[in-house]
Coordinates of C-alpha atoms and ligand atoms in Angstrom, one line a residue:
M1 CA 25.3 16.5 2.2
I2 CA 22.9 14.3 4.1
H3 CA 23.0 10.7 3.0
T4 CA 19.6 9.0 3.1
L5 CA 19.2 5.2 2.7
L6 CA 15.7 4.6 1.2
V7 CA 14.4 1.1 1.7
A8 CA 11.5 -0.6 -0.2
G9 CA 10.4 -4.2 -0.6
T10 CA 6.8 -4.6 -1.7
R11 CA 4.4 -3.3 -4.3
P12 CA 2.9 -0.5 -2.0
N13 CA 6.4 0.4 -0.8
F14 CA 7.5 1.2 -4.4
I15 CA 4.5 3.5 -4.9
K16 CA 5.4 5.3 -1.6
I17 CA 9.1 5.6 -2.2
G18 CA 8.7 7.0 -5.8
P19 CA 7.9 10.5 -4.7
L20 CA 10.4 10.4 -1.8
Y21 CA 13.2 9.4 -4.2
H22 CA 12.3 12.3 -6.6
A23 CA 11.9 14.8 -3.8
F24 CA 15.3 13.8 -2.2
A25 CA 17.0 14.0 -5.7
K26 CA 15.7 17.5 -6.2
H27 CA 16.8 18.7 -2.7
D28 CA 20.3 20.3 -2.7
G29 CA 21.1 19.0 0.8
L30 CA 20.2 15.3 0.3
E31 CA 21.6 12.3 -1.5
T32 CA 20.1 8.9 -1.7
T33 CA 21.0 5.2 -1.8
L34 CA 18.0 3.1 -2.9
V35 CA 17.7 -0.4 -1.5
H36 CA 15.3 -3.1 -2.7
T37 CA 14.9 -5.8 -0.1
G38 CA 13.5 -8.4 -2.6
Q39 CA 10.4 -9.2 -0.6
H40 CA 8.3 -8.8 -3.8
Y41 CA 10.2 -10.0 -6.9
D42 CA 7.9 -10.9 -9.8
A43 CA 8.1 -8.5 -12.6
A44 CA 4.4 -7.6 -12.1
M45 CA 4.9 -7.0 -8.4
S46 CA 8.2 -5.1 -8.7
D47 CA 9.9 -4.1 -12.0
V48 CA 6.8 -2.5 -13.5
F49 CA 6.6 0.0 -10.7
F50 CA 10.2 1.1 -11.0
D51 CA 9.6 1.6 -14.7
Q52 CA 6.2 3.4 -14.5
L53 CA 7.2 5.5 -11.4
E54 CA 10.3 6.6 -13.3
L55 CA 12.6 5.2 -10.7
P56 CA 16.2 4.1 -11.4
E57 CA 17.4 0.6 -10.8
P58 CA 17.9 0.2 -7.0
D59 CA 21.6 0.7 -6.0
I60 CA 21.4 -2.4 -3.8
F61 CA 19.3 -5.5 -4.1
L62 CA 18.8 -7.8 -1.2
S63 CA 17.2 -11.3 -1.6
S64 CA 14.7 -11.5 1.2
G65 CA 12.1 -13.3 -1.1
S66 CA 9.2 -15.2 0.3
G67 CA 9.1 -17.2 3.5
T68 CA 7.7 -17.3 7.0
H69 CA 7.6 -13.9 8.9
A70 CA 10.8 -14.8 10.8
T71 CA 12.7 -15.9 7.7
Q72 CA 11.7 -12.9 5.6
T73 CA 12.4 -10.4 8.4
A74 CA 15.7 -12.1 9.4
R75 CA 16.9 -12.2 5.8
V76 CA 16.4 -8.5 5.3
M77 CA 18.2 -7.8 8.6
M78 CA 21.2 -10.1 7.8
E79 CA 21.7 -8.7 4.3
L80 CA 21.0 -5.0 5.2
E81 CA 23.4 -4.9 8.2
P82 CA 26.6 -4.9 6.1
V83 CA 25.1 -2.5 3.7
I84 CA 24.4 0.1 6.4
I85 CA 27.9 -0.5 8.0
E86 CA 29.5 0.1 4.6
Q87 CA 27.3 3.0 3.4
R88 CA 27.1 4.8 6.8
P89 CA 23.9 6.8 6.0
D90 CA 22.8 9.7 8.1
V91 CA 19.2 8.3 8.2
V92 CA 17.4 5.2 7.0
V93 CA 14.0 6.0 5.6
V94 CA 11.3 3.2 5.7
V95 CA 7.7 3.4 4.5
G96 CA 4.5 1.6 5.3
D97 CA 4.0 -1.5 7.4
V98 CA 5.4 -4.6 5.7
N99 CA 8.1 -7.0 7.0
S100 CA 10.8 -5.2 5.1
T101 CA 9.8 -1.9 6.9
F102 CA 10.3 -3.2 10.4
A103 CA 13.4 -5.3 9.5
A104 CA 15.1 -2.3 8.0
A105 CA 14.2 -0.1 10.9
L106 CA 15.5 -2.5 13.5
T107 CA 18.7 -3.2 11.7
A108 CA 19.4 0.6 11.4
K109 CA 18.6 1.4 14.9
K110 CA 20.8 -1.3 16.4
L111 CA 23.6 0.3 14.4
H112 CA 22.8 3.7 15.9
V113 CA 21.5 5.1 12.6
P114 CA 18.5 7.4 12.9
V115 CA 15.3 6.0 11.4
A116 CA 12.5 7.9 9.7
H117 CA 9.1 6.2 9.3
V118 CA 6.9 7.5 6.6
E119 CA 3.2 6.6 7.3
A120 CA 3.7 6.4 11.0
G121 CA 1.0 6.1 13.7
L122 CA -1.6 4.2 11.8
R123 CA -3.3 1.6 14.0
S124 CA -6.0 -1.0 13.4
F125 CA -5.7 -2.2 17.0
D126 CA -5.8 -5.7 15.7
R127 CA -2.6 -7.4 16.7
R128 CA -3.4 -10.5 14.7
M129 CA -2.5 -8.5 11.6
P130 CA 1.2 -8.8 10.8
E131 CA 1.1 -5.2 9.6
E132 CA 0.0 -3.9 13.0
I133 CA 3.0 -5.5 14.7
N134 CA 5.2 -4.0 12.1
R135 CA 3.6 -0.5 12.6
V136 CA 3.8 -0.5 16.4
A137 CA 7.4 -1.9 16.5
T138 CA 8.7 0.4 13.8
D139 CA 7.2 3.5 15.4
A140 CA 8.6 2.4 18.8
I141 CA 12.2 2.8 17.6
S142 CA 11.9 5.5 14.9
D143 CA 13.4 9.0 15.3
F144 CA 11.2 10.8 12.8
L145 CA 7.5 9.9 12.5
F146 CA 5.9 11.3 9.4
T147 CA 2.1 11.0 9.6
T148 CA -0.7 11.0 7.0
E149 CA -3.7 11.8 9.1
A150 CA -4.7 13.3 12.4
A151 CA -5.6 10.0 14.1
A152 CA -2.0 8.9 13.7
E153 CA -0.6 11.7 15.8
V154 CA -3.1 10.9 18.6
H155 CA -2.0 7.2 18.6
L156 CA 1.7 8.2 18.7
K157 CA 1.2 10.6 21.6
N158 CA -0.9 8.0 23.4
E159 CA 2.1 5.7 23.1
G160 CA 4.3 8.3 24.7
K161 CA 6.0 9.8 21.6
S162 CA 7.2 13.4 21.9
E163 CA 5.5 15.8 19.6
D164 CA 8.9 17.1 18.6
I165 CA 9.5 14.0 16.4
I166 CA 6.0 13.8 14.9
F167 CA 5.5 15.6 11.6
F168 CA 2.1 15.7 9.8
C169 CA 3.1 15.9 6.1
G170 CA 0.3 14.3 4.0
N171 CA 0.4 11.1 2.1
V172 CA 3.2 10.0 -0.3
M173 CA 1.0 7.4 -1.9
I174 CA -1.2 10.3 -3.0
D175 CA 1.8 12.2 -4.3
S176 CA 2.3 9.3 -6.8
L177 CA -1.4 9.3 -7.7
R178 CA -1.4 13.1 -8.4
R179 CA 1.8 12.8 -10.5
F180 CA 0.5 10.0 -12.7
Q181 CA -3.2 10.6 -12.7
D182 CA -3.4 12.1 -16.2
K183 CA -1.1 9.5 -17.7
A184 CA -3.3 6.8 -16.1
R185 CA -6.6 8.4 -17.4
A186 CA -5.2 8.1 -21.0
V187 CA -4.7 4.4 -20.5
R188 CA -8.5 3.6 -20.5
Q189 CA -7.8 0.1 -19.3
H190 CA -11.5 -0.7 -19.1
D191 CA -11.6 -0.7 -22.9
V192 CA -9.3 -3.7 -22.8
Y193 CA -12.2 -5.7 -21.3
D194 CA -14.8 -3.9 -23.4
L195 CA -16.4 -2.4 -20.3
R196 CA -18.2 1.0 -19.8
A197 CA -16.8 3.4 -17.2
K198 CA -18.7 3.2 -13.9
S199 CA -20.5 0.0 -14.8
Y200 CA -18.0 -2.5 -13.3
V201 CA -16.6 -3.5 -9.9
L202 CA -12.8 -3.6 -9.4
L203 CA -11.6 -6.2 -6.9
T204 CA -8.4 -6.7 -4.9
A205 CA -7.8 -9.2 -2.1
H206 CA -4.7 -10.4 -0.4
R207 CA -4.9 -10.1 3.4
P208 CA -4.1 -13.4 5.2
E209 CA -7.1 -12.8 7.5
M210 CA -9.3 -13.2 4.5
V211 CA -7.6 -15.3 1.9
D212 CA -5.8 -17.8 4.2
H213 CA -9.1 -18.9 5.8
P214 CA -11.0 -21.2 3.4
E215 CA -14.4 -20.4 4.9
K216 CA -13.8 -16.6 4.6
L217 CA -12.4 -17.0 1.1
E218 CA -15.5 -18.9 0.1
Q219 CA -17.8 -16.1 1.4
F220 CA -15.8 -13.6 -0.7
V221 CA -15.8 -15.7 -3.9
R222 CA -19.5 -16.5 -3.5
G223 CA -20.1 -12.7 -3.1
V224 CA -18.2 -12.0 -6.2
A225 CA -20.1 -14.7 -8.1
Q226 CA -23.4 -13.1 -6.9
I227 CA -22.4 -9.7 -8.2
S228 CA -21.4 -11.2 -11.5
N229 CA -25.0 -12.2 -12.1
D230 CA -25.8 -8.5 -12.8
H231 CA -22.5 -6.7 -13.2
P232 CA -19.0 -7.2 -14.7
L233 CA -16.0 -7.4 -12.4
V234 CA -12.2 -7.1 -13.0
F235 CA -10.0 -9.0 -10.5
P236 CA -6.2 -8.5 -10.8
I237 CA -5.1 -11.4 -8.6
H238 CA -2.3 -11.0 -6.0
P239 CA 0.0 -14.1 -6.1
R240 CA -0.9 -15.1 -2.5
T241 CA -4.6 -15.1 -3.4
L242 CA -4.2 -16.9 -6.7
S243 CA -2.6 -19.9 -4.9
R244 CA -5.2 -19.9 -2.1
I245 CA -8.2 -19.8 -4.6
K246 CA -6.6 -22.5 -6.7
D247 CA -6.1 -24.7 -3.6
S248 CA -9.7 -24.1 -2.3
G249 CA -11.6 -25.7 -5.2
L250 CA -13.3 -22.3 -5.8
W251 CA -11.4 -21.4 -8.9
D252 CA -14.1 -22.6 -11.3
L253 CA -16.7 -20.3 -9.8
L254 CA -14.5 -17.4 -11.1
D255 CA -12.6 -18.8 -14.0
G256 CA -15.7 -20.2 -15.8
N257 CA -17.5 -16.9 -15.3
Q258 CA -17.7 -14.6 -18.4
N259 CA -18.5 -11.6 -16.2
V260 CA -15.4 -12.0 -14.1
H261 CA -12.2 -10.7 -15.8
L262 CA -9.4 -12.5 -14.0
V263 CA -6.1 -10.9 -14.7
E264 CA -2.5 -10.9 -13.5
P265 CA -1.5 -8.2 -11.0
L266 CA -1.6 -5.0 -13.0
G267 CA 0.9 -2.2 -13.5
Y268 CA 0.4 1.0 -11.5
L269 CA -1.0 3.0 -14.5
E270 CA -3.3 0.2 -15.6
F271 CA -4.6 -0.3 -12.1
L272 CA -5.1 3.4 -11.5
S273 CA -7.0 3.7 -14.7
L274 CA -9.3 0.9 -13.8
M275 CA -9.8 2.4 -10.3
M276 CA -10.7 5.9 -11.5
D277 CA -13.4 4.5 -13.9
A278 CA -14.8 1.8 -11.6
G279 CA -18.4 2.0 -10.2
L280 CA -17.1 0.3 -7.0
V281 CA -13.8 -0.9 -5.7
L282 CA -14.2 -3.9 -3.4
T283 CA -10.9 -4.5 -1.5
D284 CA -9.0 -5.4 1.6
S285 CA -6.0 -3.3 0.6
G286 CA -4.6 -0.4 2.7
G287 CA -3.5 1.9 -0.1
V288 CA -6.5 1.3 -2.3
Q289 CA -8.8 2.8 0.5
E290 CA -6.7 6.0 0.3
E291 CA -6.6 6.2 -3.5
T292 CA -10.3 5.7 -4.0
T293 CA -11.0 8.5 -1.4
V294 CA -8.9 10.9 -3.5
L295 CA -10.4 9.8 -6.8
G296 CA -14.0 10.1 -5.3
V297 CA -14.7 6.5 -6.2
P298 CA -16.9 4.3 -3.9
C299 CA -14.8 1.8 -1.9
A300 CA -16.2 -1.1 0.1
T301 CA -13.4 -2.5 2.4
I302 CA -14.1 -6.0 3.4
R303 CA -12.6 -5.9 6.9
D304 CA -13.6 -5.5 10.5
N305 CA -11.4 -2.4 11.0
T306 CA -9.2 0.1 9.2
E307 CA -6.0 1.8 10.3
R308 CA -6.9 4.6 7.9
P309 CA -10.1 6.1 9.5
C310 CA -10.1 9.4 7.6
T311 CA -11.0 7.4 4.4
I312 CA -14.3 6.6 6.2
D313 CA -14.8 9.9 8.1
V314 CA -14.0 12.1 5.2
G315 CA -13.6 9.9 2.1
T316 CA -15.6 7.4 0.1
N317 CA -14.7 4.3 2.1
E318 CA -17.1 2.0 4.0
L319 CA -16.3 -1.1 6.0
I320 CA -18.5 -4.1 5.1
P321 CA -18.6 -7.5 6.7
L322 CA -17.2 -10.6 4.9
E323 CA -20.6 -12.0 4.0
T324 CA -22.0 -12.8 0.6
D325 CA -25.1 -10.7 1.1
A326 CA -23.2 -7.6 2.3
I327 CA -20.8 -7.8 -0.6
K328 CA -23.7 -8.0 -3.1
D329 CA -25.6 -5.1 -1.4
A330 CA -22.5 -2.9 -1.5
A331 CA -22.3 -3.4 -5.3
E332 CA -26.0 -2.6 -5.8
R333 CA -25.8 0.6 -3.8
A334 CA -22.6 1.8 -5.5
L335 CA -23.6 1.0 -9.0
S336 CA -27.1 2.6 -8.6
G337 CA -25.4 5.8 -7.4
K338 CA -26.4 5.5 -3.7
W339 CA -22.9 5.9 -2.2
K340 CA -21.5 8.8 -0.2
K341 CA -19.5 11.3 -2.1
G342 CA -16.7 12.1 0.3
S343 CA -14.1 14.9 0.2
L344 CA -10.3 15.2 0.4
P345 CA -8.3 14.6 3.6
E346 CA -6.1 17.4 4.8
L347 CA -2.7 17.7 3.1
W348 CA -3.3 14.9 0.6
D349 CA -2.3 17.3 -2.1
G350 CA 0.6 15.7 -3.9
H351 CA 3.4 17.5 -1.9
A352 CA 4.0 15.2 1.1
A353 CA 7.4 14.0 -0.1
E354 CA 8.7 17.6 -0.6
R355 CA 7.7 18.4 3.0
I356 CA 9.4 15.3 4.3
A357 CA 12.6 16.1 2.3
A358 CA 12.7 19.6 3.7
I359 CA 12.1 18.4 7.3
L360 CA 14.8 15.7 7.1
A361 CA 17.3 18.2 5.6
D362 CA 16.6 20.7 8.3
E363 CA 16.6 18.3 11.2
L364 CA 19.7 16.5 10.2
S365 CA 21.9 19.4 9.0
V366 CA 24.8 19.9 11.3
P367 CA 25.4 23.6 12.0
A368 CA 28.9 24.7 10.9
S369 CA 31.1 25.1 13.9
Ligands
UD1_1 C1 2.9 -8.2 1.8 C2 2.8 -7.5 3.2 C3 1.4 -6.8 3.2 C4 1.2 -5.9 2.0 C5 1.4 -6.7 0.7 C6 1.3 -5.8 -0.5 C7 4.0 -8.4 5.1 C8 3.8 -9.1 6.4 N1 2.9 -8.4 4.3 O1 1.9 -9.2 1.8 O2 1.3 -6.0 4.4 O3 -0.2 -5.5 2.0 O4 2.7 -7.3 0.8 O5 1.0 -6.5 -1.6 O6 5.0 -7.8 4.9 N2 4.6 -13.9 -4.0 C9 4.9 -14.2 -5.3 N3 5.6 -13.2 -6.0 C10 6.1 -12.1 -5.5 C11 5.8 -11.9 -4.1 C12 5.0 -12.8 -3.4 O7 4.5 -15.2 -5.9 O8 6.7 -11.2 -6.1 C13 3.8 -15.0 -3.3 C14 4.7 -16.0 -2.6 O9 4.0 -17.2 -2.6 C15 4.6 -15.5 -1.1 C16 3.2 -14.8 -1.1 O10 3.0 -14.3 -2.4 O11 4.7 -16.5 -0.2 C17 3.1 -13.7 -0.1 O12 4.1 -12.7 -0.2 P1 4.6 -11.9 1.1 O13 5.5 -10.8 0.6 O14 5.1 -12.8 2.1 O15 3.3 -11.2 1.6 P2 2.1 -10.5 0.9 O16 0.9 -11.3 1.1 O17 2.5 -10.1 -0.5
UDP2 N1 -2.0 -1.9 -7.3 C1 -1.4 -2.1 -8.5 N2 -1.8 -3.1 -9.3 C2 -2.7 -4.1 -8.8 C3 -3.2 -3.9 -7.5 C4 -2.8 -2.8 -6.8 O1 -0.6 -1.2 -9.0 O2 -3.0 -5.0 -9.5 C5 -1.5 -0.7 -6.5 C6 -2.6 0.1 -5.9 O3 -2.9 1.2 -6.7 C7 -2.0 0.7 -4.6 C8 -1.1 -0.4 -4.2 O4 -0.9 -1.3 -5.3 O5 -1.2 1.8 -4.9 C9 -1.7 -1.2 -3.0 O6 -0.9 -2.4 -2.8 P1 -1.5 -3.6 -2.0 O7 -3.0 -3.6 -2.0 O8 -0.8 -4.8 -2.6 O9 -0.9 -3.4 -0.6 P2 -1.5 -2.6 0.7 O10 -1.7 -1.2 0.4 O11 -2.7 -3.3 1.2 O12 -0.4 -2.8 1.7

């Protein structure tokens, strides 16, 4: 039996490990220990996902919590090291690009345990983003690189990786979407705010490069206020963004606005429901760019770059500058039906995790002597 140690720490990690956990559990040759690093800990950022994604309680909880990059990364490493020594897994599986991802990969590798990185090879080529450092550093030391789109393989090969360790398997985040799409459709979350399907804009924002800069945050909030003159919006606020907006003096522009529905971070099913019925999703999220592409929903990504180019080349995603007028223009185009339609990226079919399970079992199985 091959022992996999599956590590997750943040909201998007939980959505990615869900299908991996289930695929590993179904595979005869794999057994799994599930580790939660504690990077996200609020019920709305953590527990709700275990519940809705039908995941068991993690076997092991670490207490990384919030802090500076060094503190958060170091805490995961210090607490994970004895776990790996005790558990002696055959492989440590990490997903995505957050601090917990890199911390776990580095800890495992220093203990000579093979590392599998799911969602390898994505690159924004913007090294001021903490996620980009985590991606490059994790891929540099991983033994199995599972990719979601063709560009990722090109990047990995350009960085000198052998094609023997690169496996194009599809997208585990989309596995979750496919599995829970019907359940989410039945939620009809827009009814909660008395909104018509396709008439509203759904917002998410949490990247430090936007929300940690007061002048950029102001452009964003003023853009939202402009849209709200003509269209309703729903804004489930990430905890980082909530504290930045409250500190900025911009809170009243949103809070006092009847057309802006400010809500806590939503559960996966509630958010998926709002996303599938939105007229436009305005975001800086990584995962949301992918989900909107699969749902065929217009997505305006307020960033200078994306590490997920197929959502633009094939899907419904468009990059827009962080300017009030550009934000307003995107909403007008999308809500009047003038947005590209897009199609599905290759292998984003709901079966990525099964492919990964089969490859790991095959690659790690020791032939009987
Ligand atoms: C992290 C990831 C980012 C990912 C995002 C997903 C890194 C470097 N960043 O960003 O790539 O897109 O998660 O949502 O790993 N907080 C709470 N409750 C929580 C969690 C966080 O209140 O449960 C607050 C704390 O004040 C904390 C802040 O949010 O300081 C930021 O949390 P942190 O995990 O450091 O980074 P994120 O912005 O969530
Ligand atoms: N999401 C959610 N509730 C919310 C906002 C987002 O369930 O209120 C989900 C969303 O569907 C996607 C994931 O969280 O699957 C994206 O996480 P986030 O934007 O925090 O991180 P990123 O993908 O940018 O790393």
